[in-house]
Tab-separated table of N, CA and C in Angstrom:
chain	number	residue	atom	x	y	z
A	1	MET	N	6.516	20.786	10.969
A	1	MET	CA	6.897	20.116	9.742
A	1	MET	C	7.479	18.715	10.135
A	2	HIS	N	7.020	17.714	9.479
A	2	HIS	CA	7.445	16.359	9.733
A	2	HIS	C	8.543	15.967	8.733
A	3	GLY	N	9.724	15.615	9.302
A	3	GLY	CA	10.812	15.112	8.446
A	3	GLY	C	10.606	13.637	8.175
A	4	LYS	N	11.224	13.180	7.149
A	4	LYS	CA	11.143	11.757	6.796
A	4	LYS	C	12.284	10.968	7.401
A	5	THR	N	12.022	9.757	7.777
A	5	THR	CA	13.067	8.884	8.286
A	5	THR	C	13.919	8.364	7.132
A	6	ASP	N	15.055	7.822	7.486
A	6	ASP	CA	15.901	7.177	6.470
A	6	ASP	C	15.127	6.050	5.751
A	7	ASP	N	14.367	5.293	6.490
A	7	ASP	CA	13.592	4.193	5.898
A	7	ASP	C	12.556	4.712	4.917
A	8	GLU	N	11.873	5.779	5.308
A	8	GLU	CA	10.883	6.382	4.398
A	8	GLU	C	11.508	6.924	3.134
A	9	LEU	N	12.655	7.576	3.295
A	9	LEU	CA	13.365	8.118	2.169
A	9	LEU	C	13.907	7.019	1.246
A	10	ALA	N	14.475	5.993	1.859
A	10	ALA	CA	15.029	4.851	1.062
A	10	ALA	C	13.980	4.121	0.287
A	11	ALA	N	12.731	4.214	0.717
A	11	ALA	CA	11.614	3.570	0.045
A	11	ALA	C	11.110	4.334	-1.138
A	12	LEU	N	11.568	5.594	-1.356
A	12	LEU	CA	11.078	6.374	-2.470
A	12	LEU	C	11.470	5.741	-3.783
A	13	ASP	N	10.642	5.934	-4.782
A	13	ASP	CA	10.857	5.376	-6.125
A	13	ASP	C	11.754	6.355	-6.904
A	14	VAL	N	13.058	6.128	-6.803
A	14	VAL	CA	14.027	7.043	-7.423
A	14	VAL	C	13.895	7.060	-8.945
A	15	PRO	N	13.690	5.910	-9.647
A	15	PRO	CA	13.520	6.012	-11.099
A	15	PRO	C	12.353	6.931	-11.513
A	16	THR	N	11.230	6.836	-10.767
A	16	THR	CA	10.076	7.701	-11.070
A	16	THR	C	10.471	9.179	-10.840
A	17	LEU	N	11.161	9.441	-9.735
A	17	LEU	CA	11.574	10.823	-9.474
A	17	LEU	C	12.534	11.309	-10.550
A	18	LEU	N	13.400	10.449	-11.006
A	18	LEU	CA	14.307	10.887	-12.105
A	18	LEU	C	13.544	11.238	-13.384
A	19	ARG	N	12.634	10.374	-13.745
A	19	ARG	CA	11.826	10.638	-14.965
A	19	ARG	C	11.078	11.967	-14.820
A	20	ALA	N	10.458	12.161	-13.669
A	20	ALA	CA	9.683	13.409	-13.480
A	20	ALA	C	10.558	14.643	-13.392
A	21	GLY	N	11.695	14.514	-12.715
A	21	GLY	CA	12.519	15.676	-12.478
A	21	GLY	C	13.429	16.026	-13.632
A	22	LEU	N	13.834	15.046	-14.400
A	22	LEU	CA	14.748	15.325	-15.515
A	22	LEU	C	13.999	15.547	-16.847
A	23	ASP	N	12.931	14.819	-17.082
A	23	ASP	CA	12.233	14.952	-18.349
A	23	ASP	C	11.356	16.201	-18.405
A	24	THR	N	10.562	16.453	-17.411
A	24	THR	CA	9.652	17.556	-17.447
A	24	THR	C	10.122	18.763	-16.611
A	25	GLY	N	10.928	18.487	-15.615
A	25	GLY	CA	11.361	19.522	-14.732
A	25	GLY	C	10.394	19.819	-13.628
A	26	ALA	N	9.176	19.266	-13.746
A	26	ALA	CA	8.158	19.545	-12.742
A	26	ALA	C	8.533	18.943	-11.373
A	27	GLY	N	9.228	17.854	-11.371
A	27	GLY	CA	9.607	17.205	-10.100
A	27	GLY	C	11.067	17.495	-9.740
A	28	ARG	N	11.660	18.513	-10.322
A	28	ARG	CA	13.079	18.802	-10.066
A	28	ARG	C	13.394	19.052	-8.608
A	29	THR	N	12.537	19.805	-7.912
A	29	THR	CA	12.828	20.114	-6.525
A	29	THR	C	12.779	18.847	-5.667
A	30	GLU	N	11.815	17.996	-5.934
A	30	GLU	CA	11.763	16.722	-5.165
A	30	GLU	C	12.936	15.843	-5.537
A	31	LEU	N	13.304	15.786	-6.807
A	31	LEU	CA	14.423	14.972	-7.230
A	31	LEU	C	15.723	15.429	-6.550
A	32	PHE	N	16.024	16.681	-6.552
A	32	PHE	CA	17.251	17.233	-5.986
A	32	PHE	C	17.186	17.330	-4.459
A	33	GLY	N	16.007	17.180	-3.895
A	33	GLY	CA	15.837	17.186	-2.442
A	33	GLY	C	15.742	15.770	-1.879
A	34	ASP	N	14.519	15.313	-1.687
A	34	ASP	CA	14.313	13.949	-1.111
A	34	ASP	C	14.898	12.892	-2.007
A	35	GLY	N	14.833	13.073	-3.318
A	35	GLY	CA	15.379	12.044	-4.233
A	35	GLY	C	16.870	11.841	-4.092
A	36	ALA	N	17.603	12.937	-3.924
A	36	ALA	CA	19.068	12.855	-3.752
A	36	ALA	C	19.374	12.173	-2.399
A	37	VAL	N	18.641	12.508	-1.347
A	37	VAL	CA	18.881	11.908	-0.077
A	37	VAL	C	18.512	10.437	-0.125
A	38	ALA	N	17.413	10.095	-0.742
A	38	ALA	CA	17.005	8.677	-0.885
A	38	ALA	C	18.057	7.888	-1.611
A	39	ALA	N	18.589	8.452	-2.695
A	39	ALA	CA	19.620	7.769	-3.464
A	39	ALA	C	20.883	7.586	-2.612
A	40	ALA	N	21.277	8.623	-1.856
A	40	ALA	CA	22.463	8.562	-1.031
A	40	ALA	C	22.299	7.480	0.064
A	41	ILE	N	21.101	7.400	0.623
A	41	ILE	CA	20.863	6.374	1.656
A	41	ILE	C	21.037	4.995	1.078
A	42	ARG	N	20.426	4.769	-0.118
A	42	ARG	CA	20.507	3.426	-0.756
A	42	ARG	C	21.953	3.093	-1.133
A	43	LEU	N	22.701	4.076	-1.658
A	43	LEU	CA	24.057	3.838	-2.013
A	43	LEU	C	24.946	3.602	-0.782
A	44	ASP	N	24.662	4.329	0.289
A	44	ASP	CA	25.402	4.170	1.530
A	44	ASP	C	25.180	2.748	2.058
A	45	GLN	N	23.974	2.273	1.992
A	45	GLN	CA	23.666	0.910	2.447
A	45	GLN	C	24.406	-0.119	1.599
A	46	ALA	N	24.696	0.188	0.354
A	46	ALA	CA	25.391	-0.705	-0.553
A	46	ALA	C	26.947	-0.559	-0.430
A	47	GLY	N	27.378	0.361	0.423
A	47	GLY	CA	28.820	0.570	0.603
A	47	GLY	C	29.481	1.373	-0.488
A	48	VAL	N	28.759	2.197	-1.211
A	48	VAL	CA	29.297	3.003	-2.266
A	48	VAL	C	30.037	4.241	-1.682
A	49	LEU	N	31.194	4.536	-2.193
A	49	LEU	CA	31.946	5.713	-1.774
A	49	LEU	C	31.521	6.919	-2.585
A	50	PRO	N	31.511	8.107	-1.985
A	50	PRO	CA	31.124	9.328	-2.738
A	50	PRO	C	31.930	9.500	-4.008
A	51	ARG	N	33.226	9.201	-4.008
A	51	ARG	CA	34.062	9.401	-5.189
A	51	ARG	C	33.598	8.548	-6.371
A	52	SER	N	33.027	7.363	-6.077
A	52	SER	CA	32.520	6.486	-7.123
A	52	SER	C	31.322	7.165	-7.833
A	53	VAL	N	30.500	7.831	-7.040
A	53	VAL	CA	29.356	8.515	-7.647
A	53	VAL	C	29.769	9.786	-8.427
A	54	THR	N	30.780	10.444	-7.895
A	54	THR	CA	31.311	11.600	-8.607
A	54	THR	C	31.955	11.161	-9.943
A	55	PHE	N	32.630	10.023	-9.959
A	55	PHE	CA	33.218	9.485	-11.161
A	55	PHE	C	32.111	9.086	-12.140
A	56	LEU	N	31.055	8.498	-11.652
A	56	LEU	CA	29.904	8.154	-12.499
A	56	LEU	C	29.306	9.401	-13.101
A	57	ALA	N	29.255	10.472	-12.364
A	57	ALA	CA	28.710	11.750	-12.883
A	57	ALA	C	29.564	12.252	-14.063
A	58	GLU	N	30.855	12.068	-13.962
A	58	GLU	CA	31.739	12.458	-15.062
A	58	GLU	C	31.558	11.600	-16.271
A	59	ILE	N	31.315	10.313	-16.058
A	59	ILE	CA	31.047	9.416	-17.173
A	59	ILE	C	29.750	9.849	-17.889
A	60	VAL	N	28.725	10.168	-17.072
A	60	VAL	CA	27.444	10.620	-17.639
A	60	VAL	C	27.663	11.957	-18.398
A	61	ARG	N	28.437	12.810	-17.838
A	61	ARG	CA	28.678	14.112	-18.487
A	61	ARG	C	29.421	13.938	-19.836
A	62	SER	N	30.385	13.054	-19.877
A	62	SER	CA	31.166	12.914	-21.087
A	62	SER	C	30.520	11.936	-22.117
A	63	GLY	N	29.884	10.895	-21.649
A	63	GLY	CA	29.369	9.888	-22.590
A	63	GLY	C	27.840	9.911	-22.718
A	64	GLY	N	27.180	10.551	-21.810
A	64	GLY	CA	25.729	10.629	-21.811
A	64	GLY	C	25.079	9.577	-20.958
A	65	PRO	N	23.816	9.804	-20.571
A	65	PRO	CA	23.117	8.858	-19.721
A	65	PRO	C	22.950	7.462	-20.360
A	66	ARG	N	22.658	7.410	-21.628
A	66	ARG	CA	22.478	6.096	-22.304
A	66	ARG	C	23.767	5.289	-22.245
A	67	TYR	N	24.869	5.932	-22.511
A	67	TYR	CA	26.183	5.268	-22.469
A	67	TYR	C	26.398	4.713	-21.022
A	68	ALA	N	26.169	5.520	-20.028
A	68	ALA	CA	26.364	5.079	-18.651
A	68	ALA	C	25.464	3.956	-18.303
A	69	ALA	N	24.231	3.965	-18.771
A	69	ALA	CA	23.249	2.912	-18.487
A	69	ALA	C	23.675	1.573	-19.110
A	70	GLU	N	24.409	1.642	-20.204
A	70	GLU	CA	24.833	0.424	-20.898
A	70	GLU	C	26.161	-0.148	-20.399
A	71	LEU	N	26.843	0.552	-19.484
A	71	LEU	CA	28.094	0.028	-18.985
A	71	LEU	C	27.863	-1.248	-18.196
A	72	PRO	N	28.723	-2.213	-18.309
A	72	PRO	CA	28.607	-3.465	-17.583
A	72	PRO	C	28.561	-3.252	-16.042
A	73	GLU	N	29.456	-2.434	-15.556
A	73	GLU	CA	29.474	-2.104	-14.119
A	73	GLU	C	29.810	-0.612	-13.960
A	74	PRO	N	28.757	0.220	-13.864
A	74	PRO	CA	29.005	1.622	-13.680
A	74	PRO	C	29.513	1.978	-12.287
A	75	LEU	N	29.385	1.088	-11.317
A	75	LEU	CA	29.971	1.209	-9.999
A	75	LEU	C	30.876	0.003	-9.737
A	76	PRO	N	31.748	0.053	-8.781
A	76	PRO	CA	32.793	-0.966	-8.624
A	76	PRO	C	32.307	-2.402	-8.355
A	77	ARG	N	31.187	-2.560	-7.623
A	77	ARG	CA	30.787	-3.925	-7.277
A	77	ARG	C	29.381	-4.205	-7.876
A	78	PRO	N	29.130	-5.492	-8.220
A	78	PRO	CA	27.824	-5.860	-8.792
A	78	PRO	C	26.659	-5.423	-7.920
A	79	ALA	N	26.726	-5.573	-6.599
A	79	ALA	CA	25.626	-5.168	-5.727
A	79	ALA	C	25.384	-3.680	-5.800
A	80	GLN	N	26.453	-2.896	-5.961
A	80	GLN	CA	26.323	-1.432	-6.097
A	80	GLN	C	25.701	-1.080	-7.462
A	81	THR	N	26.118	-1.807	-8.475
A	81	THR	CA	25.565	-1.594	-9.791
A	81	THR	C	24.066	-1.892	-9.829
A	82	SER	N	23.628	-2.883	-9.081
A	82	SER	CA	22.225	-3.256	-9.074
A	82	SER	C	21.377	-2.137	-8.439
A	83	VAL	N	21.989	-1.311	-7.589
A	83	VAL	CA	21.255	-0.170	-7.026
A	83	VAL	C	21.106	0.907	-8.050
A	84	VAL	N	22.142	1.228	-8.767
A	84	VAL	CA	22.169	2.406	-9.632
A	84	VAL	C	21.647	2.105	-11.052
A	85	ARG	N	21.681	0.855	-11.473
A	85	ARG	CA	21.257	0.513	-12.854
A	85	ARG	C	19.830	1.021	-13.154
A	86	PRO	N	18.818	0.777	-12.300
A	86	PRO	CA	17.467	1.277	-12.632
A	86	PRO	C	17.396	2.793	-12.755
A	87	TRP	N	18.245	3.462	-12.022
A	87	TRP	CA	18.266	4.944	-12.094
A	87	TRP	C	18.791	5.380	-13.442
A	88	LEU	N	19.908	4.785	-13.852
A	88	LEU	CA	20.511	5.103	-15.143
A	88	LEU	C	19.570	4.760	-16.289
A	89	SER	N	18.919	3.640	-16.191
A	89	SER	CA	17.948	3.229	-17.218
A	89	SER	C	16.799	4.211	-17.327
A	90	ALA	N	16.290	4.630	-16.180
A	90	ALA	CA	15.194	5.599	-16.126
A	90	ALA	C	15.579	6.918	-16.747
A	91	ALA	N	16.855	7.293	-16.634
A	91	ALA	CA	17.329	8.602	-17.107
A	91	ALA	C	18.070	8.516	-18.450
A	92	ALA	N	18.033	7.352	-19.107
A	92	ALA	CA	18.806	7.128	-20.311
A	92	ALA	C	18.526	8.176	-21.430
A	93	GLY	N	17.278	8.677	-21.504
A	93	GLY	CA	16.953	9.623	-22.540
A	93	GLY	C	17.011	11.092	-22.081
A	94	ALA	N	17.442	11.291	-20.847
A	94	ALA	CA	17.459	12.648	-20.267
A	94	ALA	C	18.746	13.400	-20.667
A	95	ASP	N	18.765	14.664	-20.307
A	95	ASP	CA	19.917	15.511	-20.498
A	95	ASP	C	21.064	15.062	-19.608
A	96	GLY	N	22.243	14.799	-20.175
A	96	GLY	CA	23.363	14.313	-19.417
A	96	GLY	C	23.843	15.256	-18.353
A	97	GLU	N	23.849	16.531	-18.664
A	97	GLU	CA	24.352	17.518	-17.686
A	97	GLU	C	23.491	17.538	-16.431
A	98	GLU	N	22.162	17.471	-16.619
A	98	GLU	CA	21.263	17.476	-15.485
A	98	GLU	C	21.435	16.223	-14.626
A	99	LEU	N	21.558	15.053	-15.277
A	99	LEU	CA	21.733	13.823	-14.513
A	99	LEU	C	23.092	13.868	-13.786
A	100	ALA	N	24.100	14.412	-14.432
A	100	ALA	CA	25.435	14.538	-13.791
A	100	ALA	C	25.343	15.404	-12.584
A	101	ARG	N	24.641	16.527	-12.684
A	101	ARG	CA	24.454	17.411	-11.516
A	101	ARG	C	23.762	16.721	-10.386
A	102	TRP	N	22.722	15.918	-10.745
A	102	TRP	CA	21.998	15.168	-9.696
A	102	TRP	C	22.908	14.165	-9.035
A	103	LEU	N	23.699	13.442	-9.812
A	103	LEU	CA	24.630	12.499	-9.256
A	103	LEU	C	25.672	13.153	-8.336
A	104	GLU	N	26.087	14.335	-8.696
A	104	GLU	CA	27.007	15.109	-7.831
A	104	GLU	C	26.318	15.515	-6.532
A	105	ALA	N	25.046	15.857	-6.611
A	105	ALA	CA	24.297	16.189	-5.387
A	105	ALA	C	24.180	14.943	-4.501
A	106	VAL	N	23.947	13.768	-5.121
A	106	VAL	CA	23.865	12.525	-4.396
A	106	VAL	C	25.210	12.241	-3.728
A	107	ALA	N	26.296	12.421	-4.440
A	107	ALA	CA	27.631	12.219	-3.871
A	107	ALA	C	27.880	13.131	-2.701
A	108	ALA	N	27.451	14.377	-2.792
A	108	ALA	CA	27.642	15.354	-1.690
A	108	ALA	C	26.865	14.895	-0.448
A	109	VAL	N	25.618	14.436	-0.626
A	109	VAL	CA	24.833	13.945	0.510
A	109	VAL	C	25.469	12.694	1.103
A	110	LEU	N	25.978	11.822	0.228
A	110	LEU	CA	26.645	10.611	0.687
A	110	LEU	C	27.871	10.978	1.505
A	111	ALA	N	28.613	11.946	1.092
A	111	ALA	CA	29.828	12.381	1.849
A	111	ALA	C	29.448	13.001	3.166
A	112	LEU	N	28.368	13.826	3.184
A	112	LEU	CA	27.916	14.390	4.454
A	112	LEU	C	27.510	13.316	5.455
A	113	ARG	N	26.793	12.315	4.956
A	113	ARG	CA	26.368	11.212	5.827
A	113	ARG	C	27.589	10.486	6.407
A	114	ALA	N	28.602	10.233	5.559
A	114	ALA	CA	29.824	9.540	6.001
A	114	ALA	C	30.560	10.401	7.048
A	115	ASN	N	30.679	11.699	6.773
A	115	ASN	CA	31.374	12.591	7.729
A	115	ASN	C	30.624	12.669	9.047
A	116	ALA	N	29.314	12.717	9.016
A	116	ALA	CA	28.543	12.772	10.261
A	116	ALA	C	28.707	11.501	11.070
A	117	ARG	N	28.778	10.398	10.355
A	117	ARG	CA	28.933	9.070	11.030
A	117	ARG	C	30.299	9.029	11.715
A	118	HIS	N	31.343	9.510	11.021
A	118	HIS	CA	32.695	9.488	11.603
A	118	HIS	C	32.902	10.487	12.702
A	119	ALA	N	32.087	11.522	12.745
A	119	ALA	CA	32.199	12.572	13.791
A	119	ALA	C	31.636	12.108	15.120
A	120	ARG	N	30.844	11.081	15.068
A	120	ARG	CA	30.193	10.596	16.344
A	120	ARG	C	31.202	9.866	17.193
């Protein structure tokens, strides 16, 4: 079995994965697998902390995906917001609970990556 490199994963089209995985459920496994890792890599490259993604998940859970997509800065810095904005827009009509769960999965992967980096 061939694993994907960080560069290959980071190149995945996360908005498309979100639409397929949240709207129809057919792409749910890929969304919560490679899609979550791809998102974590991109957020890691932008310097996003896991707690920021966890907080965004709570915003999605309480206000809904459309509300989160319309926030001026859903993440602390403009460069970080530019990473996540297309994802929120792609999922604006989706179920908030499912998107929140996916964001929590992304936050968990992001935390694992940070812990592994610090353990070296």
